[in-house]
mmCIF file of C-alpha atoms in Angstrom:
data_model
loop_
_atom_site.group_PDB
_atom_site.id
_atom_site.type_symbol
_atom_site.label_atom_id
_atom_site.label_comp_id
_atom_site.label_asym_id
_atom_site.label_seq_id
_atom_site.Cartn_x
_atom_site.Cartn_y
_atom_site.Cartn_z
ATOM 1 C CA MET A 743 104.447 119.020 110.437
ATOM 2 C CA ASN A 744 105.933 121.197 113.142
ATOM 3 C CA THR A 745 109.225 122.799 113.947
ATOM 4 C CA VAL A 746 107.962 124.531 117.089
ATOM 5 C CA ARG A 747 107.081 122.276 119.992
ATOM 6 C CA MET A 748 104.575 124.523 121.740
ATOM 7 C CA LEU A 749 102.324 127.433 120.749
ATOM 8 C CA SER A 750 99.961 129.127 123.176
ATOM 9 C CA ALA A 751 96.230 128.854 122.633
ATOM 10 C CA SER A 752 95.988 132.638 122.233
ATOM 11 C CA VAL A 753 98.578 132.679 119.444
ATOM 12 C CA LEU A 754 96.796 129.809 117.724
ATOM 13 C CA ALA A 755 93.518 131.668 117.905
ATOM 14 C CA VAL A 756 95.015 134.735 116.254
ATOM 15 C CA LEU A 757 96.641 132.641 113.531
ATOM 16 C CA ALA A 758 93.419 130.742 112.966
ATOM 17 C CA GLY A 759 91.581 134.006 112.426
ATOM 18 C CA VAL A 760 94.160 135.107 109.870
ATOM 19 C CA LEU A 761 94.151 131.845 107.967
ATOM 20 C CA ILE A 762 90.419 131.220 107.824
ATOM 21 C CA ALA A 763 89.053 134.758 107.722
ATOM 22 C CA PRO A 764 86.348 135.133 105.070
ATOM 23 C CA ALA A 765 87.656 136.180 101.689
ATOM 24 C CA ALA A 766 86.881 139.670 100.510
ATOM 25 C CA GLN A 767 85.295 138.255 97.359
ATOM 26 C CA GLY A 768 83.375 135.113 96.460
ATOM 27 C CA GLU A 769 80.595 133.148 98.084
ATOM 28 C CA PRO A 770 80.903 132.554 101.822
ATOM 29 C CA VAL A 771 81.955 129.043 102.823
ATOM 30 C CA PRO A 772 79.887 127.380 105.569
ATOM 31 C CA THR A 773 81.613 126.973 108.940
ATOM 32 C CA ILE A 774 80.558 124.275 111.387
ATOM 33 C CA GLN A 775 81.667 122.975 114.788
ATOM 34 C CA PRO A 776 82.213 119.260 115.383
ATOM 35 C CA GLU A 777 79.554 117.393 117.331
ATOM 36 C CA VAL A 778 81.383 115.262 119.897
ATOM 37 C CA LEU A 779 79.999 111.723 120.124
ATOM 38 C CA ALA A 780 82.675 110.122 122.307
ATOM 39 C CA GLU A 781 86.075 110.711 123.889
ATOM 40 C CA ILE A 782 88.761 108.028 123.530
ATOM 41 C CA PRO A 783 92.148 107.975 125.280
ATOM 42 C CA HIS A 784 95.191 108.881 123.165
ATOM 43 C CA ASP A 785 98.883 108.656 123.977
ATOM 44 C CA PRO A 786 99.784 112.206 125.108
ATOM 45 C CA ASP A 787 103.352 111.661 123.928
ATOM 46 C CA ALA A 788 102.267 110.846 120.359
ATOM 47 C CA PHE A 789 103.269 113.688 118.055
ATOM 48 C CA THR A 790 100.510 112.741 115.624
ATOM 49 C CA GLN A 791 101.207 113.328 111.939
ATOM 50 C CA GLY A 792 98.801 110.902 110.281
ATOM 51 C CA LEU A 793 95.698 108.963 111.304
ATOM 52 C CA GLU A 794 93.733 106.500 109.181
ATOM 53 C CA LEU A 795 91.261 103.697 109.806
ATOM 54 C CA ASP A 796 91.482 100.594 107.619
ATOM 55 C CA GLY A 797 88.977 97.906 108.535
ATOM 56 C CA SER A 798 89.249 97.409 112.278
ATOM 57 C CA VAL A 799 92.779 98.826 112.551
ATOM 58 C CA LEU A 800 93.592 102.449 113.266
ATOM 59 C CA TYR A 801 96.994 103.436 111.881
ATOM 60 C CA GLU A 802 98.919 106.381 113.290
ATOM 61 C CA GLY A 803 102.134 107.971 112.100
ATOM 62 C CA THR A 804 104.090 110.060 114.603
ATOM 63 C CA GLY A 805 106.830 112.605 114.086
ATOM 64 C CA LEU A 806 109.979 114.246 115.446
ATOM 65 C CA ALA A 807 113.429 113.108 114.388
ATOM 66 C CA GLY A 808 114.546 110.039 116.310
ATOM 67 C CA GLN A 809 111.050 109.502 117.746
ATOM 68 C CA SER A 810 108.918 108.859 114.655
ATOM 69 C CA GLU A 811 106.901 105.648 114.462
ATOM 70 C CA LEU A 812 104.229 103.812 112.535
ATOM 71 C CA ARG A 813 101.635 102.459 114.947
ATOM 72 C CA THR A 814 98.486 100.363 115.053
ATOM 73 C CA LEU A 815 95.806 101.286 117.590
ATOM 74 C CA ASP A 816 92.520 99.880 118.785
ATOM 75 C CA PRO A 817 90.070 102.541 117.532
ATOM 76 C CA ALA A 818 87.629 101.815 120.356
ATOM 77 C CA THR A 819 90.089 102.227 123.231
ATOM 78 C CA GLY A 820 93.042 104.121 121.765
ATOM 79 C CA GLN A 821 95.366 101.387 123.023
ATOM 80 C CA VAL A 822 98.630 101.174 121.075
ATOM 81 C CA GLU A 823 98.882 97.592 119.811
ATOM 82 C CA ARG A 824 102.153 97.890 117.920
ATOM 83 C CA ALA A 825 104.740 100.605 117.296
ATOM 84 C CA VAL A 826 107.626 100.384 114.821
ATOM 85 C CA PRO A 827 110.310 103.093 114.479
ATOM 86 C CA ILE A 828 110.701 104.700 111.086
ATOM 87 C CA PRO A 829 114.034 103.861 109.369
ATOM 88 C CA GLY A 830 116.929 106.289 109.463
ATOM 89 C CA ASP A 831 115.689 108.359 112.395
ATOM 90 C CA TYR A 832 113.639 110.299 109.848
ATOM 91 C CA PHE A 833 111.110 112.929 110.870
ATOM 92 C CA GLY A 834 107.890 111.086 110.040
ATOM 93 C CA GLU A 835 104.894 112.838 108.561
ATOM 94 C CA GLY A 836 101.576 111.846 106.956
ATOM 95 C CA ILE A 837 100.565 108.243 106.251
ATOM 96 C CA THR A 838 98.010 106.463 104.092
ATOM 97 C CA VAL A 839 96.990 102.903 103.296
ATOM 98 C CA ALA A 840 97.171 102.019 99.586
ATOM 99 C CA GLY A 841 96.292 98.391 98.944
ATOM 100 C CA GLU A 842 98.771 96.128 100.721
ATOM 101 C CA SER A 843 101.110 99.029 101.448
ATOM 102 C CA ILE A 844 101.298 101.997 103.753
ATOM 103 C CA TRP A 845 103.122 105.084 102.551
ATOM 104 C CA GLN A 846 104.699 107.377 105.140
ATOM 105 C CA LEU A 847 106.119 110.769 104.262
ATOM 106 C CA THR A 848 109.115 112.415 105.870
ATOM 107 C CA TYR A 849 109.349 116.107 106.607
ATOM 108 C CA ARG A 850 112.610 117.291 105.041
ATOM 109 C CA ASP A 851 114.496 114.018 104.625
ATOM 110 C CA GLY A 852 113.700 113.803 100.912
ATOM 111 C CA VAL A 853 112.191 110.309 100.997
ATOM 112 C CA ALA A 854 108.915 108.492 101.515
ATOM 113 C CA VAL A 855 108.863 105.082 103.186
ATOM 114 C CA ARG A 856 106.746 102.247 101.863
ATOM 115 C CA TRP A 857 105.674 99.695 104.489
ATOM 116 C CA ASP A 858 104.175 96.253 104.137
ATOM 117 C CA ARG A 859 100.784 96.718 105.762
ATOM 118 C CA ALA A 860 100.466 93.170 107.089
ATOM 119 C CA THR A 861 103.834 93.031 108.848
ATOM 120 C CA LEU A 862 104.639 96.728 109.402
ATOM 121 C CA THR A 863 107.990 96.128 107.747
ATOM 122 C CA PRO A 864 109.626 98.930 105.733
ATOM 123 C CA VAL A 865 110.216 97.579 102.230
ATOM 124 C CA ARG A 866 111.258 100.587 100.163
ATOM 125 C CA GLU A 867 112.388 104.195 100.325
ATOM 126 C CA VAL A 868 111.528 106.469 97.409
ATOM 127 C CA PRO A 869 113.072 109.901 96.755
ATOM 128 C CA LEU A 870 110.568 112.720 97.142
ATOM 129 C CA ALA A 871 111.176 116.330 96.178
ATOM 130 C CA GLY A 872 110.051 119.038 98.556
ATOM 131 C CA GLU A 873 108.611 118.733 102.019
ATOM 132 C CA GLY A 874 106.204 116.028 103.130
ATOM 133 C CA TRP A 875 103.252 116.956 105.349
ATOM 134 C CA GLY A 876 99.966 115.112 104.753
ATOM 135 C CA LEU A 877 98.983 112.153 102.570
ATOM 136 C CA CYS A 878 95.816 110.324 101.551
ATOM 137 C CA TYR A 879 94.727 107.853 98.873
ATOM 138 C CA ASP A 880 91.549 108.383 96.871
ATOM 139 C CA GLY A 881 91.578 104.906 95.336
ATOM 140 C CA VAL A 882 93.408 106.047 92.213
ATOM 141 C CA ARG A 883 96.161 108.426 93.260
ATOM 142 C CA LEU A 884 98.005 109.606 96.332
ATOM 143 C CA ILE A 885 97.325 113.194 97.331
ATOM 144 C CA ARG A 886 100.080 115.010 99.218
ATOM 145 C CA SER A 887 100.355 118.328 101.019
ATOM 146 C CA ASP A 888 103.639 120.139 101.585
ATOM 147 C CA GLY A 889 102.609 122.996 103.862
ATOM 148 C CA THR A 890 101.739 125.349 101.027
ATOM 149 C CA SER A 891 98.347 125.907 99.382
ATOM 150 C CA ARG A 892 98.988 123.178 96.793
ATOM 151 C CA LEU A 893 97.841 119.562 96.768
ATOM 152 C CA ARG A 894 100.114 117.300 94.714
ATOM 153 C CA PHE A 895 98.957 114.105 93.014
ATOM 154 C CA HIS A 896 101.216 111.041 92.918
ATOM 155 C CA ASP A 897 101.227 107.566 91.434
ATOM 156 C CA PRO A 898 100.597 105.076 94.298
ATOM 157 C CA GLY A 899 103.183 102.669 92.865
ATOM 158 C CA ASP A 900 106.305 104.788 92.499
ATOM 159 C CA LEU A 901 105.273 108.261 93.789
ATOM 160 C CA SER A 902 105.872 109.929 90.430
ATOM 161 C CA GLU A 903 104.081 113.279 90.421
ATOM 162 C CA LEU A 904 100.969 113.394 88.241
ATOM 163 C CA GLY A 905 99.890 117.002 88.675
ATOM 164 C CA GLY A 906 98.204 118.996 91.361
ATOM 165 C CA VAL A 907 95.763 121.733 92.292
ATOM 166 C CA ASP A 908 95.998 125.012 94.192
ATOM 167 C CA VAL A 909 93.605 125.276 97.131
ATOM 168 C CA THR A 910 91.569 128.431 97.599
ATOM 169 C CA ARG A 911 88.790 129.757 99.766
ATOM 170 C CA GLY A 912 86.720 132.483 98.179
ATOM 171 C CA GLY A 913 89.425 132.850 95.548
ATOM 172 C CA GLN A 914 92.227 133.324 98.091
ATOM 173 C CA PRO A 915 95.039 130.773 98.691
ATOM 174 C CA VAL A 916 94.714 128.546 101.759
ATOM 175 C CA ASP A 917 98.187 127.870 103.147
ATOM 176 C CA GLY A 918 99.322 125.386 105.767
ATOM 177 C CA LEU A 919 97.611 122.300 104.336
ATOM 178 C CA ASN A 920 98.714 119.491 106.615
ATOM 179 C CA GLU A 921 97.288 116.051 107.521
ATOM 180 C CA LEU A 922 94.859 114.776 104.878
ATOM 181 C CA GLU A 923 91.955 112.331 104.632
ATOM 182 C CA CYS A 924 90.378 111.328 101.312
ATOM 183 C CA VAL A 925 86.636 110.709 101.665
ATOM 184 C CA GLU A 926 84.157 110.135 98.838
ATOM 185 C CA GLY A 927 85.851 112.383 96.316
ATOM 186 C CA LYS A 928 86.752 115.160 98.761
ATOM 187 C CA VAL A 929 89.918 115.900 100.732
ATOM 188 C CA TRP A 930 89.745 116.902 104.379
ATOM 189 C CA ALA A 931 92.816 118.808 105.581
ATOM 190 C CA ASN A 932 94.103 120.122 108.883
ATOM 191 C CA LEU A 933 95.360 123.697 108.603
ATOM 192 C CA TRP A 934 98.646 124.275 110.403
ATOM 193 C CA PRO A 935 99.087 126.016 112.814
ATOM 194 C CA THR A 936 95.388 126.095 113.753
ATOM 195 C CA ASP A 937 92.694 123.832 115.147
ATOM 196 C CA THR A 938 90.778 124.109 111.893
ATOM 197 C CA ILE A 939 89.860 121.531 109.249
ATOM 198 C CA VAL A 940 88.771 122.320 105.698
ATOM 199 C CA ARG A 941 87.051 120.165 103.100
ATOM 200 C CA ILE A 942 88.415 120.550 99.578
ATOM 201 C CA ASP A 943 87.153 119.658 96.128
ATOM 202 C CA PRO A 944 90.347 118.245 94.552
ATOM 203 C CA GLY A 945 88.988 118.871 91.073
ATOM 204 C CA THR A 946 88.841 122.638 91.522
ATOM 205 C CA GLY A 947 90.860 123.209 94.700
ATOM 206 C CA ALA A 948 87.940 125.082 96.244
ATOM 207 C CA VAL A 949 87.266 124.823 99.977
ATOM 208 C CA ASP A 950 83.559 124.068 100.431
ATOM 209 C CA LEU A 951 83.389 123.549 104.208
ATOM 210 C CA VAL A 952 85.314 124.824 107.231
ATOM 211 C CA VAL A 953 85.343 123.005 110.579
ATOM 212 C CA ASP A 954 86.173 125.193 113.577
ATOM 213 C CA ALA A 955 87.402 122.605 116.095
ATOM 214 C CA ALA A 956 88.982 125.033 118.562
ATOM 215 C CA GLY A 957 86.272 124.182 121.095
ATOM 216 C CA LEU A 958 87.705 120.698 121.538
ATOM 217 C CA ARG A 959 90.495 122.188 123.633
ATOM 218 C CA ALA A 960 88.010 122.933 126.400
ATOM 219 C CA ARG A 961 87.559 119.164 126.860
ATOM 220 C CA GLY A 962 90.756 118.561 128.783
ATOM 221 C CA ILE A 963 93.395 119.402 126.169
ATOM 222 C CA PRO A 964 96.303 121.140 127.941
ATOM 223 C CA ALA A 965 97.341 124.564 126.716
ATOM 224 C CA SER A 966 100.835 123.189 126.097
ATOM 225 C CA ALA A 967 99.574 120.646 123.555
ATOM 226 C CA GLN A 968 100.266 121.247 119.903
ATOM 227 C CA VAL A 969 97.640 121.790 117.228
ATOM 228 C CA LEU A 970 94.834 119.560 116.028
ATOM 229 C CA ASN A 971 96.308 117.050 113.583
ATOM 230 C CA GLY A 972 94.876 113.690 112.617
ATOM 231 C CA ILE A 973 91.656 112.863 110.750
ATOM 232 C CA ALA A 974 90.342 109.321 110.325
ATOM 233 C CA HIS A 975 87.052 108.652 108.556
ATOM 234 C CA LEU A 976 84.814 106.154 110.351
ATOM 235 C CA GLY A 977 81.917 106.138 107.888
ATOM 236 C CA GLY A 978 79.138 108.501 106.918
ATOM 237 C CA ASP A 979 79.742 111.844 108.586
ATOM 238 C CA GLU A 980 81.667 110.408 111.553
ATOM 239 C CA PHE A 981 85.389 110.875 112.084
ATOM 240 C CA LEU A 982 88.095 110.423 114.681
ATOM 241 C CA VAL A 983 90.197 113.540 115.251
ATOM 242 C CA THR A 984 93.102 114.252 117.575
ATOM 243 C CA GLY A 985 96.194 116.410 117.818
ATOM 244 C CA LYS A 986 99.911 116.397 118.475
ATOM 245 C CA ASP A 987 100.453 115.347 122.103
ATOM 246 C CA TRP A 988 96.710 115.323 122.785
ATOM 247 C CA PRO A 989 95.550 112.932 125.545
ATOM 248 C CA THR A 990 92.235 112.394 123.773
ATOM 249 C CA MET A 991 90.840 111.322 120.422
ATOM 250 C CA PHE A 992 87.358 112.586 119.664
ATOM 251 C CA ARG A 993 84.729 110.696 117.720
ATOM 252 C CA VAL A 994 82.861 113.500 116.041
ATOM 253 C CA ARG A 995 80.130 114.172 113.527
ATOM 254 C CA LEU A 996 81.048 116.656 110.817
ATOM 255 C CA GLY A 997 78.030 117.631 108.804
#
């Protein structure tokens, strides 16, 4: 999500310190930096809202009203293979693959779009209360963020809400939950408006790992580029990460 097109790196650094500062109480949460394994080109005009690998296809959802798309990319080269505009000039948000479908959230348009994965054809729009930010599928339920500290659980068939959990670090709420990736029972989440990722136990809502990815900006990311946003699990402890309007995707090890 984003309503502001550009934030300076210095402002982001201050905000990151506020949002991920250690809690006054509770056990400290480990903080790591990503180990960069490779750099892959990325469309610098892609306002990335969702990123997910399914088989050999990398799916990307982009945002901004009138510019939002669902895309397929070659994960090895970053080449855009296909791009389809979202219906209704909606402001696209997070995406996730669920069986033969792809769900794509919208920011404040009050709907989610269901796509046929094989053809990239929109087949259904479902009303959705509240804002849409990030989305992932854990094999049983969809997990959605809305910019607050709460993760919401949804039925993957009709998006009916099934419950949720409040996310905390050291007992304190963690706001700004954005793009999500479900991996082996945990939820990885970008924190807007920072270049930070957290790993969450969706059973308790507790953050058990913090990834400080601010150092990636030193690898050719322009100061004008928006925040880190986009997490795609490759297998094991390897991920692809990128950001809004970033010219690079990074294959990284987190662990």
